[in-house]
Amino acid sequence: MSNSLQAQSTPIWKRIISFFFWVIVIVLVLGIIASALQVINVWSQQQNSANLIEARQADYAGTATAIAPDGDARHDIFQLVQFATNTPQVENVSPPTATEQAPIPTTAPSQNILVPSPTFYFIPDAEIAEIAGTAVPPKAPLVPRNHQLVNVVLLGSDGDIVDDSTIRTDTIIIVSINVDTGTVAMLTIPRDTFVYIPTPSLQRINTVYGIGEAIGWTGGGFGLLRETIFYNFGIQVHYHAFVDISDLVEIIDTVGGVDIAVDCAYQDPPFFDADVPEEAIGPDEENVYILPVGYYNFTGREAMWYARSRGNSDAFDRGRRHIQLLEAIFRAARDQGQISQIPSLWSDLTDIVETDVPLELVIQLLPIGLELDSSRIERFIPIRTYHTTPWTPSVGDYAGQNVQVLNRDAIFELMNGFYTPPPESRLSLAGATVAVYNGTDIENLDIVASERLRNAGFNAIALGASDTQGLVNTTLTDLIAQSRGSATSLIASELNIVSDNITTSPDPNREYDYIVTVGETYDSCTGTVLPVE
């Protein structure tokens, strides 16, 4: 029998059912295909977004110092190589309680590196309540440590230029490397901080190293300093690096000078151990020079004038500049290719820098430091009258002198932040690009503003002069225009941009997410720096 005859003999209701069956099958297949395409599309968008952020972060880490790639290429000054390692397990740290919030982990893997553990010195509580009319502070509570850390204290001394047989470390910077998260925190301690040392006595912290050297303390000057830091700040310091000012000048000149964005104007006369920067204005009748806001290349002796200036600032701001100088030295050394030559230069380096960090440790951890960018580096600078209280002893060696006494609760809060890696919100800032233009005839203001933003974790790039010149006030344009995740207020806060000068202009085809145009009234100087006279 033929197929046509078979079809004719099939009841009509069976043919209708068969038809609808195949229609349903086809619709389901098409629906599955459409759903699959949607899933692929969403996944692709997510991947593109992730790749975009990674690409921007990679570009951020590799671009010049806030300068457009086609400009005068200089590397990111905030990338930092320090001595990173698994923390020697020498601290008796209790696990965090249920009320403590664990830090947000990042993607950096922990490094399996074997490191010799430095000797731990137990520091007992002080047995006396008062010294020369000043109360002895109780021992600081131990700061909770939820990650593998290594702490290195960097010391700068003027002992080679002051002929009084006394070693003073006016520069004290503690660098804490978090091996688990691949982040770095830097803490500067003002030289006038009045601390208890287990000799026992109360002293300015910049004298502790010299006292330890003079009296032959166990471990020398570093041994006494690390015990003092543990007693007063609640953290253990594992290694140290010590350099004299004249040797630091030599290091800076060896790397061809340092590039520094000066965001506050400074005034001071010449120092006998430093040169006034060439760009400074002056002198006036009192032989005082003024260094305006700008972007400069300093020789070693000029860098000392900038770092040690105190005519219109104090020790707290000096600490900030010391961190800035440290970062600039690293950038210059990397630009000169000397970072990769550390093994061959080690003997020469240790002739200048006294350190107990082993070379094999530096070699193993060098790649970790090279991967750092500004979004993974935080700086901690105590705030006068909040973290410390001004104090003038009435009797004793410091009678009539101005010192700073630590405020226990505020310092513990600061140290907790110092031990906690940057939150994901800060790390994500590098995913947003900020174009910075100079709307004035004041040279390099776009670089100064960009450096300020990069210091806060933004991927900011200086693009030179804007199309509009003679701009009075600094402006900010938000091209993303979204309420959630917007960085507008953060950028405005860093650059002191008022709301009247902020505009929103959504642009789906934007090259940058935010545009800053610097005006003649630009001023991001904060802290304890007074206006120049």
PDB file of N, CA, C and O in Angstrom, residues 259-302:
ATOM      1  N   ASP A 259      61.754  61.407  41.552  1.00  0.00           N
ATOM      2  CA  ASP A 259      60.612  62.214  41.110  1.00  0.00           C
ATOM      3  C   ASP A 259      59.552  62.199  42.196  1.00  0.00           C
ATOM      4  O   ASP A 259      59.093  61.123  42.600  1.00  0.00           O
ATOM      5  N   ILE A 260      59.131  63.372  42.650  1.00  0.00           N
ATOM      6  CA  ILE A 260      58.169  63.457  43.750  1.00  0.00           C
ATOM      7  C   ILE A 260      57.105  64.503  43.423  1.00  0.00           C
ATOM      8  O   ILE A 260      57.423  65.618  42.983  1.00  0.00           O
ATOM      9  N   ALA A 261      55.845  64.130  43.642  1.00  0.00           N
ATOM     10  CA  ALA A 261      54.726  65.061  43.507  1.00  0.00           C
ATOM     11  C   ALA A 261      54.541  65.780  44.842  1.00  0.00           C
ATOM     12  O   ALA A 261      54.176  65.173  45.840  1.00  0.00           O
ATOM     13  N   VAL A 262      54.802  67.061  44.858  1.00  0.00           N
ATOM     14  CA  VAL A 262      54.698  67.879  46.068  1.00  0.00           C
ATOM     15  C   VAL A 262      53.316  68.509  46.090  1.00  0.00           C
ATOM     16  O   VAL A 262      53.017  69.380  45.271  1.00  0.00           O
ATOM     17  N   ASP A 263      52.451  68.060  46.996  1.00  0.00           N
ATOM     18  CA  ASP A 263      51.071  68.556  47.016  1.00  0.00           C
ATOM     19  C   ASP A 263      50.824  69.597  48.096  1.00  0.00           C
ATOM     20  O   ASP A 263      49.691  70.046  48.285  1.00  0.00           O
ATOM     21  N   CYS A 264      51.859  69.997  48.829  1.00  0.00           N
ATOM     22  CA  CYS A 264      51.775  71.102  49.783  1.00  0.00           C
ATOM     23  C   CYS A 264      52.998  71.989  49.578  1.00  0.00           C
ATOM     24  O   CYS A 264      54.102  71.487  49.349  1.00  0.00           O
ATOM     25  N   ALA A 265      52.821  73.289  49.650  1.00  0.00           N
ATOM     26  CA  ALA A 265      53.959  74.199  49.554  1.00  0.00           C
ATOM     27  C   ALA A 265      54.715  74.211  50.878  1.00  0.00           C
ATOM     28  O   ALA A 265      54.108  74.183  51.955  1.00  0.00           O
ATOM     29  N   TYR A 266      56.065  74.262  50.804  1.00  0.00           N
ATOM     30  CA  TYR A 266      56.900  74.242  52.011  1.00  0.00           C
ATOM     31  C   TYR A 266      57.856  75.416  52.003  1.00  0.00           C
ATOM     32  O   TYR A 266      58.290  75.877  50.941  1.00  0.00           O
ATOM     33  N   GLN A 267      58.174  75.898  53.200  1.00  0.00           N
ATOM     34  CA  GLN A 267      59.108  77.006  53.318  1.00  0.00           C
ATOM     35  C   GLN A 267      60.124  76.711  54.409  1.00  0.00           C
ATOM     36  O   GLN A 267      59.791  76.175  55.467  1.00  0.00           O
ATOM     37  N   ASP A 268      61.394  77.037  54.133  1.00  0.00           N
ATOM     38  CA  ASP A 268      62.475  76.801  55.082  1.00  0.00           C
ATOM     39  C   ASP A 268      63.744  77.454  54.552  1.00  0.00           C
ATOM     40  O   ASP A 268      63.885  77.661  53.336  1.00  0.00           O
ATOM     41  N   PRO A 269      64.677  77.752  55.436  1.00  0.00           N
ATOM     42  CA  PRO A 269      65.994  78.206  54.970  1.00  0.00           C
ATOM     43  C   PRO A 269      66.823  77.013  54.517  1.00  0.00           C
ATOM     44  O   PRO A 269      66.396  75.863  54.665  1.00  0.00           O
ATOM     45  N   PRO A 270      68.004  77.226  53.979  1.00  0.00           N
ATOM     46  CA  PRO A 270      68.868  76.096  53.622  1.00  0.00           C
ATOM     47  C   PRO A 270      69.331  75.351  54.871  1.00  0.00           C
ATOM     48  O   PRO A 270      69.461  75.935  55.943  1.00  0.00           O
ATOM     49  N   PHE A 271      69.557  74.040  54.726  1.00  0.00           N
ATOM     50  CA  PHE A 271      70.161  73.241  55.787  1.00  0.00           C
ATOM     51  C   PHE A 271      71.616  73.000  55.417  1.00  0.00           C
ATOM     52  O   PHE A 271      71.972  72.902  54.240  1.00  0.00           O
ATOM     53  N   PHE A 272      72.469  72.829  56.437  1.00  0.00           N
ATOM     54  CA  PHE A 272      73.885  72.608  56.135  1.00  0.00           C
ATOM     55  C   PHE A 272      74.115  71.259  55.464  1.00  0.00           C
ATOM     56  O   PHE A 272      75.137  71.043  54.813  1.00  0.00           O
ATOM     57  N   ASP A 273      73.175  70.339  55.597  1.00  0.00           N
ATOM     58  CA  ASP A 273      73.334  69.006  55.011  1.00  0.00           C
ATOM     59  C   ASP A 273      72.414  68.797  53.822  1.00  0.00           C
ATOM     60  O   ASP A 273      72.205  67.677  53.387  1.00  0.00           O
ATOM     61  N   ALA A 274      71.824  69.883  53.281  1.00  0.00           N
ATOM     62  CA  ALA A 274      70.851  69.747  52.198  1.00  0.00           C
ATOM     63  C   ALA A 274      70.936  70.948  51.276  1.00  0.00           C
ATOM     64  O   ALA A 274      71.439  72.019  51.645  1.00  0.00           O
ATOM     65  N   ASP A 275      70.440  70.769  50.058  1.00  0.00           N
ATOM     66  CA  ASP A 275      70.371  71.858  49.082  1.00  0.00           C
ATOM     67  C   ASP A 275      68.917  72.249  48.865  1.00  0.00           C
ATOM     68  O   ASP A 275      68.045  71.374  48.735  1.00  0.00           O
ATOM     69  N   VAL A 276      68.654  73.537  48.804  1.00  0.00           N
ATOM     70  CA  VAL A 276      67.310  73.995  48.476  1.00  0.00           C
ATOM     71  C   VAL A 276      67.007  73.592  47.034  1.00  0.00           C
ATOM     72  O   VAL A 276      67.843  73.796  46.141  1.00  0.00           O
ATOM     73  N   PRO A 277      65.844  72.988  46.764  1.00  0.00           N
ATOM     74  CA  PRO A 277      65.518  72.597  45.386  1.00  0.00           C
ATOM     75  C   PRO A 277      65.621  73.773  44.425  1.00  0.00           C
ATOM     76  O   PRO A 277      65.291  74.919  44.768  1.00  0.00           O
ATOM     77  N   GLU A 278      66.065  73.495  43.222  1.00  0.00           N
ATOM     78  CA  GLU A 278      66.291  74.531  42.221  1.00  0.00           C
ATOM     79  C   GLU A 278      65.020  75.319  41.929  1.00  0.00           C
ATOM     80  O   GLU A 278      65.061  76.517  41.620  1.00  0.00           O
ATOM     81  N   GLU A 279      63.859  74.667  42.016  1.00  0.00           N
ATOM     82  CA  GLU A 279      62.589  75.318  41.667  1.00  0.00           C
ATOM     83  C   GLU A 279      62.035  76.180  42.802  1.00  0.00           C
ATOM     84  O   GLU A 279      61.005  76.846  42.627  1.00  0.00           O
ATOM     85  N   ALA A 280      62.666  76.174  43.962  1.00  0.00           N
ATOM     86  CA  ALA A 280      62.165  76.951  45.094  1.00  0.00           C
ATOM     87  C   ALA A 280      62.269  78.446  44.817  1.00  0.00           C
ATOM     88  O   ALA A 280      63.163  78.910  44.087  1.00  0.00           O
ATOM     89  N   ILE A 281      61.355  79.205  45.398  1.00  0.00           N
ATOM     90  CA  ILE A 281      61.306  80.660  45.219  1.00  0.00           C
ATOM     91  C   ILE A 281      61.985  81.321  46.419  1.00  0.00           C
ATOM     92  O   ILE A 281      61.707  80.994  47.566  1.00  0.00           O
ATOM     93  N   GLY A 282      62.849  82.291  46.163  1.00  0.00           N
ATOM     94  CA  GLY A 282      63.507  82.984  47.266  1.00  0.00           C
ATOM     95  C   GLY A 282      64.979  83.190  46.979  1.00  0.00           C
ATOM     96  O   GLY A 282      65.440  83.023  45.846  1.00  0.00           O
ATOM     97  N   PRO A 283      65.724  83.606  48.017  1.00  0.00           N
ATOM     98  CA  PRO A 283      65.279  83.731  49.409  1.00  0.00           C
ATOM     99  C   PRO A 283      64.670  85.107  49.696  1.00  0.00           C
ATOM    100  O   PRO A 283      64.859  86.056  48.929  1.00  0.00           O
ATOM    101  N   ASP A 284      63.972  85.195  50.845  1.00  0.00           N
ATOM    102  CA  ASP A 284      63.466  86.488  51.282  1.00  0.00           C
ATOM    103  C   ASP A 284      64.494  87.122  52.231  1.00  0.00           C
ATOM    104  O   ASP A 284      65.641  86.675  52.324  1.00  0.00           O
ATOM    105  N   GLU A 285      64.079  88.151  52.942  1.00  0.00           N
ATOM    106  CA  GLU A 285      64.998  88.858  53.825  1.00  0.00           C
ATOM    107  C   GLU A 285      65.555  87.956  54.921  1.00  0.00           C
ATOM    108  O   GLU A 285      66.661  88.190  55.437  1.00  0.00           O
ATOM    109  N   GLU A 286      64.821  86.908  55.293  1.00  0.00           N
ATOM    110  CA  GLU A 286      65.261  86.004  56.350  1.00  0.00           C
ATOM    111  C   GLU A 286      65.889  84.729  55.801  1.00  0.00           C
ATOM    112  O   GLU A 286      66.020  83.729  56.514  1.00  0.00           O
ATOM    113  N   ASN A 287      66.239  84.756  54.510  1.00  0.00           N
ATOM    114  CA  ASN A 287      66.901  83.625  53.856  1.00  0.00           C
ATOM    115  C   ASN A 287      66.002  82.381  53.804  1.00  0.00           C
ATOM    116  O   ASN A 287      66.462  81.248  53.847  1.00  0.00           O
ATOM    117  N   VAL A 288      64.697  82.611  53.700  1.00  0.00           N
ATOM    118  CA  VAL A 288      63.724  81.520  53.635  1.00  0.00           C
ATOM    119  C   VAL A 288      63.289  81.328  52.181  1.00  0.00           C
ATOM    120  O   VAL A 288      63.024  82.307  51.466  1.00  0.00           O
ATOM    121  N   TYR A 289      63.217  80.061  51.771  1.00  0.00           N
ATOM    122  CA  TYR A 289      62.775  79.696  50.424  1.00  0.00           C
ATOM    123  C   TYR A 289      61.392  79.048  50.497  1.00  0.00           C
ATOM    124  O   TYR A 289      61.025  78.442  51.509  1.00  0.00           O
ATOM    125  N   ILE A 290      60.647  79.152  49.398  1.00  0.00           N
ATOM    126  CA  ILE A 290      59.335  78.509  49.297  1.00  0.00           C
ATOM    127  C   ILE A 290      59.345  77.560  48.109  1.00  0.00           C
ATOM    128  O   ILE A 290      59.682  77.963  46.982  1.00  0.00           O
ATOM    129  N   LEU A 291      58.977  76.316  48.350  1.00  0.00           N
ATOM    130  CA  LEU A 291      58.826  75.329  47.274  1.00  0.00           C
ATOM    131  C   LEU A 291      57.348  75.193  46.952  1.00  0.00           C
ATOM    132  O   LEU A 291      56.580  74.683  47.773  1.00  0.00           O
ATOM    133  N   PRO A 292      56.900  75.647  45.763  1.00  0.00           N
ATOM    134  CA  PRO A 292      55.466  75.574  45.433  1.00  0.00           C
ATOM    135  C   PRO A 292      55.016  74.135  45.163  1.00  0.00           C
ATOM    136  O   PRO A 292      55.827  73.224  44.987  1.00  0.00           O
ATOM    137  N   VAL A 293      53.704  73.962  45.105  1.00  0.00           N
ATOM    138  CA  VAL A 293      53.124  72.683  44.687  1.00  0.00           C
ATOM    139  C   VAL A 293      53.589  72.380  43.271  1.00  0.00           C
ATOM    140  O   VAL A 293      53.619  73.258  42.411  1.00  0.00           O
ATOM    141  N   GLY A 294      53.990  71.138  43.022  1.00  0.00           N
ATOM    142  CA  GLY A 294      54.462  70.790  41.690  1.00  0.00           C
ATOM    143  C   GLY A 294      55.049  69.392  41.657  1.00  0.00           C
ATOM    144  O   GLY A 294      55.006  68.658  42.648  1.00  0.00           O
ATOM    145  N   TYR A 295      55.606  69.033  40.505  1.00  0.00           N
ATOM    146  CA  TYR A 295      56.196  67.708  40.299  1.00  0.00           C
ATOM    147  C   TYR A 295      57.664  67.912  39.958  1.00  0.00           C
ATOM    148  O   TYR A 295      57.993  68.556  38.956  1.00  0.00           O
ATOM    149  N   TYR A 296      58.557  67.371  40.814  1.00  0.00           N
ATOM    150  CA  TYR A 296      59.967  67.711  40.717  1.00  0.00           C
ATOM    151  C   TYR A 296      60.855  66.473  40.682  1.00  0.00           C
ATOM    152  O   TYR A 296      60.500  65.408  41.196  1.00  0.00           O
ATOM    153  N   ASN A 297      62.045  66.673  40.106  1.00  0.00           N
ATOM    154  CA  ASN A 297      63.097  65.680  40.220  1.00  0.00           C
ATOM    155  C   ASN A 297      64.147  66.246  41.181  1.00  0.00           C
ATOM    156  O   ASN A 297      64.738  67.301  40.916  1.00  0.00           O
ATOM    157  N   PHE A 298      64.361  65.552  42.301  1.00  0.00           N
ATOM    158  CA  PHE A 298      65.283  66.021  43.327  1.00  0.00           C
ATOM    159  C   PHE A 298      66.590  65.233  43.293  1.00  0.00           C
ATOM    160  O   PHE A 298      66.586  64.007  43.120  1.00  0.00           O
ATOM    161  N   THR A 299      67.691  65.935  43.491  1.00  0.00           N
ATOM    162  CA  THR A 299      68.949  65.263  43.787  1.00  0.00           C
ATOM    163  C   THR A 299      68.883  64.745  45.223  1.00  0.00           C
ATOM    164  O   THR A 299      67.923  65.026  45.961  1.00  0.00           O
ATOM    165  N   GLY A 300      69.902  64.025  45.639  1.00  0.00           N
ATOM    166  CA  GLY A 300      69.906  63.505  47.001  1.00  0.00           C
ATOM    167  C   GLY A 300      69.822  64.594  48.042  1.00  0.00           C
ATOM    168  O   GLY A 300      69.032  64.515  48.986  1.00  0.00           O
ATOM    169  N   ARG A 301      70.615  65.653  47.896  1.00  0.00           N
ATOM    170  CA  ARG A 301      70.612  66.734  48.881  1.00  0.00           C
ATOM    171  C   ARG A 301      69.337  67.573  48.806  1.00  0.00           C
ATOM    172  O   ARG A 301      68.848  68.079  49.817  1.00  0.00           O
ATOM    173  N   GLU A 302      68.759  67.720  47.615  1.00  0.00           N
ATOM    174  CA  GLU A 302      67.469  68.409  47.504  1.00  0.00           C
ATOM    175  C   GLU A 302      66.356  67.588  48.153  1.00  0.00           C
ATOM    176  O   GLU A 302      65.455  68.142  48.802  1.00  0.00           O
TER     177      GLU A 302
END
